[in-house]
Amino acid sequence: MSTDINSPFRTKTVEQSIRDTEEPEHALKKSLSAWDLTIFGVGVIIGTGIFVLTGIAARNNAGPATSLAFVAAGVVCALAALCYAEFASTVPVAGSAYTFSYASIGELPAWIIGWDLVLEFALGTAVVAVGWSGYVRHLMNTNLGWDMPVALSGPDAGGSFDLLAFLLVLALTAILVIGTKLSARITAIVVAIKVTVVLLVIVAGLFFIKADNYAPFIPPAEPQPEGVSGWKAPLVQLMFGYEPTNFGVMGIFTAASLVFFAFIGFDVVATAAEETKNPQRDMPRGILGSLFICTILYVAVTLVVTGMQKYTQMSPSAPLAEAFKSVNQPFFAGAISLGASVGLITVCMILLLGQTRVFFAMSRDGLLPRVFSVTHPKYRTPYRATILLGVVIAVVAGFTSLENLAELVNIGTLFAFVVVALGVIILRKTRPDLHRAFRTPWVPFVPILSIAASLWLMLNLPAETWARFAIWMVIGIIVYFAYSRANSRLGRLGPEAKY
């Protein structure tokens, strides 16, 4: 933290951050309640992870103990959520980890985390849009006998352009321009459908559990298949010679690094702090409540599905639906596929919402062109940033195969967790006078534990993911020194200026 206005580590005071939200031309409409925030959280968390990754983790890494992997990943997220809750209630400003970092660590670290979040949310939105397109094409073929032309089915299906993914992102962009309250209402409807599907899996699946499928609950450890070496090997293996195993106790942690993707999204709730009616009270409830609900549902679903079907036979692409097919229940399998395709819509929408709010906050601070921080005169939404990002992501989703880039979303999120936890420790020391409606317990122990847990999961990601992430960060630093530092409002007008 630096008080030197010319330093790249200059900080923007909490008071200044809050004053910025009062500028009419750059202010967002406050319309969200604790219930809306919880719905947003559940809506974005329950998605690709539980509908897809359960089968991959159980079959390849942890067997029935995948439920424990979800618990481990949930604990990592819970530690981070406690830190996010303190910041979001203390600094109720759009931008999430970016804004928190600006108030505690400095402008350059804030820029780096903002640049990171732009990548995380953009890739996350595009990946889920492509996944949704695949579900819809499958349903159209299975139930209606319709086939999309190969050329319009996307690179993953042998085509050149994914029309459905492209149109989905454009439609969600239009909804977000109209307003977050409308987004919240649509999300509430879709989340109700999605949670119903998850509860259907739990309740209906209980009648088809076979105790033999749980034996052994933690399968014996075995080396990972040969060929996982070089840049594709986990960084921890290259650094320390540690070789992750499949199954066994360590296999649970390997699976946790994978299923962590299933929890990505609760941090998106923090990006809506500025649009919340009572952020000091409602932000902690929304963040912690959505995470708690989803963790319980994840563990229950995993226990049921691994009890219905032997983990060695689970489908890596549609484990929930295939589990019901294995016990001759095609109706439930179809209902699950339909629910998954509908549910992924909210995941896309809320990730896109999160990205536009981070972009908006960076633009309002002058680190990106200010034109993107002007809000719509009627809807009070950052419509220019939303339209720009929506079109770019729609094109990316339409033309690009992103299966290998999904891990970048994981590393970006974990990096944000580290920065937020560090920011809590720093702000406690530099601004002990701040009113904190929610206080992270046992500081600095909980933030330090959050940093350590996040770094451990990051180290279990492939080295090539770290390389791609480093390249993106280097580009971001170049942009900062070439444009953002000179155009920063904080640098030009000072931390106490009313501008």
Tab-separated table of C-alpha atoms in Angstrom:
chain	number	residue	atom	x	y	z
A	1	MET	CA	0.000	0.000	0.000
A	2	SER	CA	1.395	3.406	-0.971
A	3	THR	CA	0.332	6.989	-0.390
A	4	ASP	CA	2.624	8.229	-3.198
A	5	ILE	CA	0.219	9.375	-5.906
A	6	ASN	CA	2.786	8.543	-8.608
A	7	SER	CA	3.353	4.992	-7.397
A	8	PRO	CA	1.726	2.086	-9.271
A	9	PHE	CA	0.796	0.825	-5.790
A	10	ARG	CA	-1.249	3.935	-4.963
A	11	THR	CA	-4.516	3.027	-3.283
A	12	LYS	CA	-7.996	4.376	-3.744
A	13	THR	CA	-9.709	4.967	-0.415
A	14	VAL	CA	-12.889	3.126	0.482
A	15	GLU	CA	-14.634	6.483	0.844
A	16	GLN	CA	-13.603	7.477	-2.693
A	17	SER	CA	-14.819	4.167	-4.089
A	18	ILE	CA	-18.218	4.730	-2.507
A	19	ARG	CA	-18.367	8.379	-3.674
A	20	ASP	CA	-17.847	7.236	-7.250
A	21	THR	CA	-21.094	5.270	-7.080
A	22	GLU	CA	-23.008	8.504	-6.442
A	23	GLU	CA	-22.171	10.082	-9.806
A	24	PRO	CA	-25.496	10.046	-11.718
A	25	GLU	CA	-23.906	9.342	-15.097
A	26	HIS	CA	-21.878	6.426	-13.739
A	27	ALA	CA	-24.279	5.051	-11.102
A	28	LEU	CA	-25.997	1.674	-11.176
A	29	LYS	CA	-29.582	1.091	-10.090
A	30	LYS	CA	-29.976	-0.519	-6.657
A	31	SER	CA	-32.614	-3.223	-7.064
A	32	LEU	CA	-31.290	-6.495	-5.619
A	33	SER	CA	-32.141	-8.150	-2.294
A	34	ALA	CA	-30.443	-10.932	-0.319
A	35	TRP	CA	-32.828	-13.391	-1.982
A	36	ASP	CA	-31.880	-12.112	-5.452
A	37	LEU	CA	-28.182	-12.477	-4.603
A	38	THR	CA	-28.653	-16.018	-3.299
A	39	ILE	CA	-30.564	-16.916	-6.452
A	40	PHE	CA	-27.776	-15.402	-8.564
A	41	GLY	CA	-25.218	-17.451	-6.662
A	42	VAL	CA	-27.109	-20.735	-6.931
A	43	GLY	CA	-27.895	-19.945	-10.551
A	44	VAL	CA	-24.270	-19.624	-11.601
A	45	ILE	CA	-22.750	-22.266	-9.299
A	46	ILE	CA	-25.023	-25.146	-10.281
A	47	GLY	CA	-24.092	-25.804	-13.880
A	48	THR	CA	-21.409	-27.515	-15.901
A	49	GLY	CA	-19.631	-28.760	-12.788
A	50	ILE	CA	-22.318	-30.942	-11.270
A	51	PHE	CA	-23.842	-32.012	-14.594
A	52	VAL	CA	-20.519	-33.058	-16.182
A	53	LEU	CA	-17.511	-33.120	-13.852
A	54	THR	CA	-19.039	-35.581	-11.388
A	55	GLY	CA	-18.598	-38.429	-13.847
A	56	ILE	CA	-15.062	-37.487	-14.865
A	57	ALA	CA	-13.846	-37.099	-11.266
A	58	ALA	CA	-15.487	-40.323	-10.090
A	59	ARG	CA	-14.322	-42.426	-13.008
A	60	ASN	CA	-10.754	-41.159	-13.218
A	61	ASN	CA	-9.737	-39.739	-9.857
A	62	ALA	CA	-11.703	-40.545	-6.703
A	63	GLY	CA	-14.495	-43.101	-7.210
A	64	PRO	CA	-17.349	-42.790	-4.668
A	65	ALA	CA	-15.066	-40.520	-2.607
A	66	THR	CA	-15.762	-37.789	-5.176
A	67	SER	CA	-18.271	-36.546	-2.600
A	68	LEU	CA	-15.285	-35.820	-0.322
A	69	ALA	CA	-13.585	-34.007	-3.215
A	70	PHE	CA	-16.620	-31.714	-3.417
A	71	VAL	CA	-16.339	-31.139	0.325
A	72	ALA	CA	-12.619	-30.263	-0.017
A	73	ALA	CA	-13.293	-27.848	-2.889
A	74	GLY	CA	-16.211	-26.392	-0.945
A	75	VAL	CA	-13.983	-25.736	2.074
A	76	VAL	CA	-11.493	-23.843	-0.117
A	77	CYS	CA	-14.349	-21.753	-1.473
A	78	ALA	CA	-15.831	-21.222	2.004
A	79	LEU	CA	-12.538	-19.791	3.273
A	80	ALA	CA	-12.466	-17.403	0.322
A	81	ALA	CA	-16.181	-16.621	0.744
A	82	LEU	CA	-15.585	-15.371	4.299
A	83	CYS	CA	-13.019	-12.911	2.922
A	84	TYR	CA	-15.278	-11.867	0.034
A	85	ALA	CA	-18.176	-11.296	2.456
A	86	GLU	CA	-16.138	-8.857	4.571
A	87	PHE	CA	-14.974	-6.870	1.562
A	88	ALA	CA	-18.346	-6.839	-0.212
A	89	SER	CA	-20.100	-5.489	2.896
A	90	THR	CA	-17.334	-2.938	3.606
A	91	VAL	CA	-16.762	-1.747	0.027
A	92	PRO	CA	-20.177	-2.190	-1.681
A	93	VAL	CA	-18.909	-1.182	-5.120
A	94	ALA	CA	-19.039	-2.968	-8.476
A	95	GLY	CA	-15.903	-4.845	-9.461
A	96	SER	CA	-15.495	-7.556	-6.812
A	97	ALA	CA	-11.841	-8.523	-6.246
A	98	TYR	CA	-10.680	-5.655	-8.482
A	99	THR	CA	-12.319	-3.005	-6.298
A	100	PHE	CA	-11.226	-4.717	-3.077
A	101	SER	CA	-7.604	-4.821	-4.263
A	102	TYR	CA	-7.661	-1.152	-5.269
A	103	ALA	CA	-8.683	-0.204	-1.722
A	104	SER	CA	-6.121	-2.390	0.031
A	105	ILE	CA	-3.073	-3.396	-2.035
A	106	GLY	CA	-2.783	-0.797	-4.791
A	107	GLU	CA	-3.632	0.184	-8.347
A	108	LEU	CA	-1.273	-2.148	-10.220
A	109	PRO	CA	-2.361	-5.272	-8.265
A	110	ALA	CA	-5.975	-4.154	-8.757
A	111	TRP	CA	-5.400	-3.812	-12.495
A	112	ILE	CA	-3.806	-7.262	-12.622
A	113	ILE	CA	-6.732	-8.887	-10.809
A	114	GLY	CA	-9.246	-6.973	-12.961
A	115	TRP	CA	-7.443	-8.113	-16.103
A	116	ASP	CA	-7.521	-11.640	-14.690
A	117	LEU	CA	-11.269	-11.472	-13.985
A	118	VAL	CA	-12.004	-10.226	-17.514
A	119	LEU	CA	-10.323	-13.362	-18.864
A	120	GLU	CA	-11.964	-15.644	-16.292
A	121	PHE	CA	-15.518	-14.473	-16.897
A	122	ALA	CA	-15.133	-14.220	-20.689
A	123	LEU	CA	-13.813	-17.752	-21.082
A	124	GLY	CA	-16.281	-19.066	-18.520
A	125	THR	CA	-19.209	-17.565	-20.424
A	126	ALA	CA	-17.972	-18.861	-23.778
A	127	VAL	CA	-17.213	-22.360	-22.461
A	128	VAL	CA	-20.657	-22.731	-20.890
A	129	ALA	CA	-22.370	-21.323	-24.017
A	130	VAL	CA	-20.641	-23.958	-26.145
A	131	GLY	CA	-21.618	-26.649	-23.619
A	132	TRP	CA	-25.235	-25.459	-23.679
A	133	SER	CA	-25.219	-25.612	-27.460
A	134	GLY	CA	-24.094	-29.241	-27.313
A	135	TYR	CA	-26.911	-30.152	-24.898
A	136	VAL	CA	-29.528	-28.459	-27.076
A	137	ARG	CA	-28.291	-30.127	-30.265
A	138	HIS	CA	-28.424	-33.493	-28.484
A	139	LEU	CA	-31.987	-32.886	-27.264
A	140	MET	CA	-33.111	-31.743	-30.717
A	141	ASN	CA	-31.671	-34.872	-32.287
A	142	THR	CA	-32.924	-37.319	-29.643
A	143	ASN	CA	-36.447	-35.998	-29.136
A	144	LEU	CA	-37.322	-34.248	-32.394
A	145	GLY	CA	-35.073	-35.887	-34.939
A	146	TRP	CA	-33.675	-32.513	-35.932
A	147	ASP	CA	-30.007	-32.026	-36.767
A	148	MET	CA	-28.197	-28.719	-36.948
A	149	PRO	CA	-26.163	-28.341	-40.151
A	150	VAL	CA	-22.618	-29.474	-39.398
A	151	ALA	CA	-21.213	-26.136	-40.552
A	152	LEU	CA	-23.281	-24.360	-37.837
A	153	SER	CA	-22.592	-26.868	-35.051
A	154	GLY	CA	-19.257	-25.436	-33.950
A	155	PRO	CA	-15.641	-26.624	-34.050
A	156	ASP	CA	-16.218	-29.284	-31.386
A	157	ALA	CA	-18.755	-30.984	-33.670
A	158	GLY	CA	-16.648	-30.708	-36.817
A	159	GLY	CA	-18.177	-27.455	-38.023
A	160	SER	CA	-16.854	-23.943	-38.397
A	161	PHE	CA	-19.374	-21.809	-36.469
A	162	ASP	CA	-21.538	-22.542	-33.399
A	163	LEU	CA	-24.724	-20.650	-34.215
A	164	LEU	CA	-26.623	-21.634	-31.049
A	165	ALA	CA	-23.837	-20.507	-28.699
A	166	PHE	CA	-23.520	-17.239	-30.620
A	167	LEU	CA	-27.262	-16.487	-30.444
A	168	LEU	CA	-27.480	-17.403	-26.741
A	169	VAL	CA	-24.803	-14.891	-25.734
A	170	LEU	CA	-26.407	-12.143	-27.841
A	171	ALA	CA	-29.831	-12.802	-26.281
A	172	LEU	CA	-28.412	-12.693	-22.756
A	173	THR	CA	-26.575	-9.484	-23.604
A	174	ALA	CA	-29.899	-7.852	-24.527
A	175	ILE	CA	-31.449	-9.017	-21.234
A	176	LEU	CA	-28.560	-7.577	-19.198
A	177	VAL	CA	-28.834	-4.231	-20.985
A	178	ILE	CA	-32.487	-3.983	-19.929
A	179	GLY	CA	-31.612	-4.461	-16.258
A	180	THR	CA	-30.405	-6.706	-13.444
A	181	LYS	CA	-33.866	-6.970	-11.884
A	182	LEU	CA	-35.193	-8.540	-15.071
A	183	SER	CA	-32.111	-10.766	-15.065
A	184	ALA	CA	-32.886	-11.746	-11.476
A	185	ARG	CA	-36.487	-12.682	-12.346
A	186	ILE	CA	-35.437	-14.823	-15.297
A	187	THR	CA	-32.703	-16.373	-13.181
A	188	ALA	CA	-35.185	-17.196	-10.417
A	189	ILE	CA	-37.385	-19.127	-12.873
A	190	VAL	CA	-34.495	-21.027	-14.412
A	191	VAL	CA	-32.900	-21.736	-11.024
A	192	ALA	CA	-36.188	-23.204	-9.827
A	193	ILE	CA	-36.093	-25.606	-12.781
A	194	LYS	CA	-32.439	-26.423	-12.195
A	195	VAL	CA	-32.801	-27.061	-8.461
A	196	THR	CA	-35.865	-29.201	-9.174
A	197	VAL	CA	-33.744	-31.362	-11.472
A	198	VAL	CA	-31.040	-31.708	-8.816
A	199	LEU	CA	-33.611	-32.637	-6.172
A	200	LEU	CA	-35.134	-35.092	-8.641
A	201	VAL	CA	-31.771	-36.808	-8.959
A	202	ILE	CA	-31.422	-37.012	-5.190
A	203	VAL	CA	-34.940	-38.196	-4.335
A	204	ALA	CA	-35.571	-40.511	-7.295
A	205	GLY	CA	-32.032	-41.870	-7.240
A	206	LEU	CA	-32.330	-42.977	-3.600
A	207	PHE	CA	-34.554	-45.872	-4.737
A	208	PHE	CA	-31.856	-47.243	-7.064
A	209	ILE	CA	-28.785	-47.132	-4.823
A	210	LYS	CA	-26.850	-50.373	-4.454
A	211	ALA	CA	-24.489	-50.636	-1.492
A	212	ASP	CA	-22.016	-52.683	-3.567
A	213	ASN	CA	-21.353	-49.653	-5.758
A	214	TYR	CA	-19.762	-47.865	-2.790
A	215	ALA	CA	-17.146	-50.585	-2.293
A	216	PRO	CA	-14.438	-49.502	-2.013
A	217	PHE	CA	-15.483	-45.969	-1.037
A	218	ILE	CA	-11.896	-44.762	-1.460
A	219	PRO	CA	-10.384	-46.968	-4.209
A	220	PRO	CA	-6.694	-47.965	-3.823
A	221	ALA	CA	-4.218	-45.399	-5.112
A	222	GLU	CA	-2.696	-45.914	-8.541
A	223	PRO	CA	-0.307	-43.809	-10.658
A	224	GLN	CA	-1.816	-41.491	-13.220
A	225	PRO	CA	-1.619	-42.830	-16.798
A	226	GLU	CA	1.713	-42.357	-18.521
A	227	GLY	CA	1.860	-39.517	-20.972
A	228	VAL	CA	0.933	-36.835	-18.426
A	229	SER	CA	4.320	-35.149	-18.535
A	230	GLY	CA	6.048	-31.988	-19.648
A	231	TRP	CA	3.786	-28.951	-19.960
A	232	LYS	CA	0.672	-31.056	-19.449
A	233	ALA	CA	1.850	-32.268	-16.036
A	234	PRO	CA	0.667	-30.473	-12.872
A	235	LEU	CA	3.046	-27.686	-11.880
A	236	VAL	CA	3.538	-29.268	-8.446
A	237	GLN	CA	4.986	-32.323	-10.189
A	238	LEU	CA	7.522	-30.274	-12.154
A	239	MET	CA	8.520	-28.164	-9.155
A	240	PHE	CA	8.785	-30.751	-6.393
A	241	GLY	CA	8.838	-34.107	-8.159
A	242	TYR	CA	5.504	-34.928	-6.505
A	243	GLU	CA	3.418	-37.173	-8.749
A	244	PRO	CA	-0.334	-36.900	-8.200
A	245	THR	CA	-2.192	-40.201	-8.068
A	246	ASN	CA	-5.589	-41.359	-9.144
A	247	PHE	CA	-7.746	-42.688	-6.322
A	248	GLY	CA	-6.520	-43.138	-2.787
A	249	VAL	CA	-6.486	-40.183	-0.385
A	250	MET	CA	-4.388	-38.010	-2.711
A	251	GLY	CA	-6.755	-38.823	-5.560
A	252	ILE	CA	-9.447	-36.978	-3.621
A	253	PHE	CA	-7.365	-33.788	-3.768
A	254	THR	CA	-6.615	-34.353	-7.457
A	255	ALA	CA	-10.384	-34.609	-8.007
A	256	ALA	CA	-10.926	-31.492	-5.879
A	257	SER	CA	-8.733	-29.488	-8.285
A	258	LEU	CA	-11.045	-30.646	-11.085
A	259	VAL	CA	-14.457	-30.275	-9.428
A	260	PHE	CA	-13.450	-26.845	-8.126
A	261	PHE	CA	-14.868	-25.608	-11.459
A	262	ALA	CA	-18.282	-26.645	-10.105
A	263	PHE	CA	-18.092	-23.922	-7.441
A	264	ILE	CA	-16.992	-21.074	-9.666
A	265	GLY	CA	-19.604	-18.364	-9.478
A	266	PHE	CA	-20.179	-17.454	-5.857
A	267	ASP	CA	-17.581	-14.697	-6.266
A	268	VAL	CA	-19.706	-13.276	-9.099
A	269	VAL	CA	-22.263	-12.309	-6.440
A	270	ALA	CA	-19.748	-9.768	-5.117
A	271	THR	CA	-19.698	-7.969	-8.485
A	272	ALA	CA	-23.338	-6.953	-7.915
A	273	ALA	CA	-22.631	-5.211	-4.579
A	274	GLU	CA	-23.322	-1.756	-6.006
A	275	GLU	CA	-26.745	-2.845	-7.277
A	276	THR	CA	-27.830	-4.243	-3.901
A	277	LYS	CA	-30.348	-2.347	-1.761
A	278	ASN	CA	-28.655	-3.153	1.557
A	279	PRO	CA	-25.194	-4.525	0.699
A	280	GLN	CA	-23.861	-4.442	4.273
A	281	ARG	CA	-26.492	-6.962	5.327
A	282	ASP	CA	-27.361	-8.782	2.117
A	283	MET	CA	-23.970	-9.409	0.460
A	284	PRO	CA	-22.674	-11.802	3.163
A	285	ARG	CA	-26.023	-13.612	3.155
A	286	GLY	CA	-26.021	-13.991	-0.621
A	287	ILE	CA	-22.403	-15.148	-0.895
A	288	LEU	CA	-22.359	-17.580	2.032
A	289	GLY	CA	-25.947	-18.757	1.545
A	290	SER	CA	-25.540	-19.718	-2.112
A	291	LEU	CA	-22.260	-21.521	-1.404
A	292	PHE	CA	-23.746	-23.488	1.506
A	293	ILE	CA	-26.830	-24.564	-0.465
A	294	CYS	CA	-24.791	-25.713	-3.456
A	295	THR	CA	-22.266	-27.652	-1.382
A	296	ILE	CA	-25.041	-29.639	0.303
A	297	LEU	CA	-26.678	-30.370	-3.064
A	298	TYR	CA	-23.372	-31.372	-4.679
A	299	VAL	CA	-22.453	-33.858	-1.959
A	300	ALA	CA	-25.942	-35.375	-1.976
A	301	VAL	CA	-26.018	-35.748	-5.773
A	302	THR	CA	-22.565	-37.328	-5.860
A	303	LEU	CA	-23.419	-39.852	-3.150
A	304	VAL	CA	-26.626	-40.826	-4.950
A	305	VAL	CA	-25.133	-41.104	-8.440
A	306	THR	CA	-22.089	-43.127	-7.352
A	307	GLY	CA	-24.481	-45.377	-5.459
A	308	MET	CA	-26.651	-45.926	-8.537
A	309	GLN	CA	-23.836	-46.828	-10.914
A	310	LYS	CA	-20.346	-48.251	-10.385
A	311	TYR	CA	-17.827	-45.453	-10.699
A	312	THR	CA	-15.831	-47.385	-13.330
A	313	GLN	CA	-18.878	-47.321	-15.626
A	314	MET	CA	-19.900	-43.673	-15.186
A	315	SER	CA	-20.274	-41.452	-18.230
A	316	PRO	CA	-17.665	-38.670	-18.488
A	317	SER	CA	-20.051	-36.409	-20.424
A	318	ALA	CA	-23.539	-36.878	-18.928
A	319	PRO	CA	-23.137	-38.814	-15.658
A	320	LEU	CA	-26.471	-37.902	-14.073
A	321	ALA	CA	-28.608	-38.806	-17.083
A	322	GLU	CA	-26.582	-41.942	-17.850
A	323	ALA	CA	-26.915	-43.150	-14.245
A	324	PHE	CA	-30.692	-43.238	-14.664
A	325	LYS	CA	-30.374	-44.907	-18.055
A	326	SER	CA	-28.292	-47.629	-16.396
A	327	VAL	CA	-31.260	-48.480	-14.138
A	328	ASN	CA	-33.770	-48.329	-17.029
A	329	GLN	CA	-35.301	-44.969	-16.173
A	330	PRO	CA	-35.257	-43.059	-19.497
A	331	PHE	CA	-37.890	-40.540	-18.324
A	332	PHE	CA	-35.672	-39.255	-15.547
A	333	ALA	CA	-32.662	-39.254	-17.895
A	334	GLY	CA	-34.526	-37.045	-20.372
A	335	ALA	CA	-35.752	-34.702	-17.638
A	336	ILE	CA	-32.204	-34.276	-16.357
A	337	SER	CA	-30.836	-33.480	-19.819
A	338	LEU	CA	-33.579	-30.900	-20.363
A	339	GLY	CA	-32.977	-29.342	-16.948
A	340	ALA	CA	-29.234	-29.173	-17.568
A	341	SER	CA	-29.680	-27.393	-20.896
A	342	VAL	CA	-32.069	-24.862	-19.341
A	343	GLY	CA	-29.895	-24.412	-16.273
A	344	LEU	CA	-26.755	-23.538	-18.200
A	345	ILE	CA	-28.506	-20.416	-19.505
A	346	THR	CA	-28.293	-18.742	-16.090
A	347	VAL	CA	-24.639	-19.700	-15.737
A	348	CYS	CA	-23.852	-17.832	-18.959
A	349	MET	CA	-25.934	-14.828	-17.991
A	350	ILE	CA	-24.448	-14.340	-14.540
A	351	LEU	CA	-20.856	-14.837	-15.717
A	352	LEU	CA	-21.528	-12.202	-18.373
A	353	LEU	CA	-23.040	-9.944	-15.698
A	354	GLY	CA	-19.933	-10.349	-13.552
A	355	GLN	CA	-17.576	-9.513	-16.380
A	356	THR	CA	-19.436	-6.373	-17.438
A	357	ARG	CA	-19.404	-5.070	-13.830
A	358	VAL	CA	-15.644	-5.563	-13.496
A	359	PHE	CA	-15.094	-3.890	-16.885
A	360	PHE	CA	-17.445	-1.060	-15.840
A	361	ALA	CA	-15.555	-0.465	-12.569
A	362	MET	CA	-12.175	-0.394	-14.325
A	363	SER	CA	-13.548	2.023	-16.916
A	364	ARG	CA	-15.009	4.337	-14.259
A	365	ASP	CA	-11.552	4.500	-12.646
A	366	GLY	CA	-9.992	5.491	-15.977
A	367	LEU	CA	-7.941	2.305	-16.314
A	368	LEU	CA	-10.033	1.492	-19.386
A	369	PRO	CA	-11.666	4.110	-21.668
A	370	ARG	CA	-14.266	6.060	-19.694
A	371	VAL	CA	-16.827	5.740	-22.470
A	372	PHE	CA	-17.613	2.232	-21.227
A	373	SER	CA	-18.637	3.407	-17.748
A	374	VAL	CA	-21.584	5.519	-18.913
A	375	THR	CA	-24.867	3.946	-17.803
A	376	HIS	CA	-28.075	3.794	-19.815
A	377	PRO	CA	-30.311	6.833	-19.072
A	378	LYS	CA	-33.379	4.620	-18.566
A	379	TYR	CA	-32.156	1.217	-17.391
A	380	ARG	CA	-29.127	2.451	-15.371
A	381	THR	CA	-26.998	-0.412	-16.668
A	382	PRO	CA	-23.498	-0.208	-18.219
A	383	TYR	CA	-24.953	-0.836	-21.663
A	384	ARG	CA	-21.889	0.074	-23.727
A	385	ALA	CA	-19.598	-2.313	-21.867
A	386	THR	CA	-22.302	-4.990	-21.901
A	387	ILE	CA	-22.844	-4.738	-25.662
A	388	LEU	CA	-19.107	-4.680	-26.448
A	389	LEU	CA	-18.285	-7.683	-24.274
A	390	GLY	CA	-21.414	-9.572	-25.294
A	391	VAL	CA	-20.586	-9.305	-28.998
A	392	VAL	CA	-16.929	-10.276	-28.449
A	393	ILE	CA	-17.831	-13.306	-26.320
A	394	ALA	CA	-20.554	-14.353	-28.785
A	395	VAL	CA	-17.976	-14.378	-31.588
A	396	VAL	CA	-15.473	-16.294	-29.442
A	397	ALA	CA	-18.134	-18.859	-28.498
A	398	GLY	CA	-19.171	-19.197	-32.135
A	399	PHE	CA	-15.759	-19.769	-33.644
A	400	THR	CA	-13.576	-21.292	-30.954
A	401	SER	CA	-13.203	-24.730	-29.391
A	402	LEU	CA	-12.537	-23.938	-25.749
A	403	GLU	CA	-12.345	-27.311	-24.032
A	404	ASN	CA	-8.637	-26.945	-23.247
A	405	LEU	CA	-9.035	-23.367	-21.988
A	406	ALA	CA	-11.515	-24.176	-19.204
A	407	GLU	CA	-8.620	-24.629	-16.763
A	408	LEU	CA	-7.743	-20.955	-17.272
A	409	VAL	CA	-11.050	-20.154	-15.582
A	410	ASN	CA	-9.946	-22.193	-12.549
A	411	ILE	CA	-6.537	-20.575	-12.210
A	412	GLY	CA	-8.010	-17.100	-12.673
A	413	THR	CA	-10.564	-17.663	-9.932
A	414	LEU	CA	-8.026	-19.120	-7.507
A	415	PHE	CA	-5.696	-16.185	-8.154
A	416	ALA	CA	-8.546	-13.819	-7.269
A	417	PHE	CA	-9.119	-15.771	-4.044
A	418	VAL	CA	-5.471	-15.275	-3.069
A	419	VAL	CA	-5.583	-11.519	-3.703
A	420	VAL	CA	-8.850	-11.001	-1.795
A	421	ALA	CA	-7.595	-12.935	1.247
A	422	LEU	CA	-4.376	-10.918	1.225
A	423	GLY	CA	-6.405	-7.720	0.928
A	424	VAL	CA	-8.427	-8.544	4.056
A	425	ILE	CA	-5.227	-8.861	6.103
A	426	ILE	CA	-3.785	-5.613	4.739
A	427	LEU	CA	-6.967	-3.546	5.155
A	428	ARG	CA	-7.404	-4.770	8.746
A	429	LYS	CA	-3.979	-3.285	9.543
A	430	THR	CA	-4.177	-0.089	7.464
A	431	ARG	CA	-7.848	0.813	8.102
A	432	PRO	CA	-8.916	-0.698	11.443
A	433	ASP	CA	-11.382	2.203	11.798
A	434	LEU	CA	-13.610	1.083	8.905
A	435	HIS	CA	-17.103	-0.095	9.747
A	436	ARG	CA	-17.365	-3.753	8.802
A	437	ALA	CA	-20.913	-5.102	8.754
A	438	PHE	CA	-19.411	-8.583	8.390
A	439	ARG	CA	-16.002	-9.530	9.771
A	440	THR	CA	-14.004	-12.524	8.586
A	441	PRO	CA	-13.379	-14.624	11.727
A	442	TRP	CA	-9.915	-15.419	13.090
A	443	VAL	CA	-7.917	-12.963	10.983
A	444	PRO	CA	-5.183	-13.515	9.860
A	445	PHE	CA	-5.537	-17.295	10.321
A	446	VAL	CA	-8.548	-17.773	7.996
A	447	PRO	CA	-7.170	-15.560	5.154
A	448	ILE	CA	-3.757	-17.277	5.377
A	449	LEU	CA	-5.451	-20.675	5.250
A	450	SER	CA	-7.478	-19.483	2.258
A	451	ILE	CA	-4.293	-18.376	0.459
A	452	ALA	CA	-2.545	-21.690	1.168
A	453	ALA	CA	-5.533	-23.799	0.042
A	454	SER	CA	-5.996	-21.788	-3.154
A	455	LEU	CA	-2.293	-21.993	-4.022
A	456	TRP	CA	-2.344	-25.762	-3.482
A	457	LEU	CA	-5.179	-26.214	-5.987
A	458	MET	CA	-3.405	-23.868	-8.415
A	459	LEU	CA	-0.239	-25.979	-8.203
A	460	ASN	CA	-2.272	-29.035	-9.190
A	461	LEU	CA	-3.188	-27.416	-12.521
A	462	PRO	CA	-1.109	-28.205	-15.646
A	463	ALA	CA	2.030	-26.202	-16.318
A	464	GLU	CA	0.675	-25.172	-19.741
A	465	THR	CA	-2.269	-23.511	-17.974
A	466	TRP	CA	0.191	-21.499	-15.898
A	467	ALA	CA	2.072	-20.534	-19.091
A	468	ARG	CA	-1.097	-19.271	-20.803
A	469	PHE	CA	-2.090	-17.408	-17.667
A	470	ALA	CA	1.363	-15.793	-17.447
A	471	ILE	CA	1.153	-14.630	-21.089
A	472	TRP	CA	-2.232	-12.995	-20.437
A	473	MET	CA	-0.834	-11.288	-17.325
A	474	VAL	CA	2.209	-9.954	-19.225
A	475	ILE	CA	-0.102	-8.465	-21.864
A	476	GLY	CA	-2.104	-6.861	-19.051
A	477	ILE	CA	0.966	-5.277	-17.470
A	478	ILE	CA	1.977	-3.838	-20.855
A	479	VAL	CA	-1.500	-2.315	-21.294
A	480	TYR	CA	-1.338	-0.840	-17.774
A	481	PHE	CA	1.939	0.990	-18.314
A	482	ALA	CA	1.079	1.971	-21.897
A	483	TYR	CA	-2.412	3.340	-21.199
A	484	SER	CA	-4.001	2.792	-17.802
A	485	ARG	CA	-1.410	4.384	-15.512
A	486	ALA	CA	-1.459	7.684	-17.422
A	487	ASN	CA	-5.267	7.777	-17.644
A	488	SER	CA	-6.023	6.709	-14.071
A	489	ARG	CA	-8.384	9.152	-12.388
A	490	LEU	CA	-6.701	8.440	-9.083
A	491	GLY	CA	-3.329	9.409	-10.527
A	492	ARG	CA	-4.656	12.589	-12.128
A	493	LEU	CA	-6.973	13.861	-9.404
A	494	GLY	CA	-5.818	12.214	-6.178
A	495	PRO	CA	-7.584	9.904	-3.710
A	496	GLU	CA	-9.681	12.583	-2.020
A	497	ALA	CA	-10.872	14.420	-5.122
A	498	LYS	CA	-14.621	14.562	-5.642
A	499	TYR	CA	-14.803	13.787	-9.333
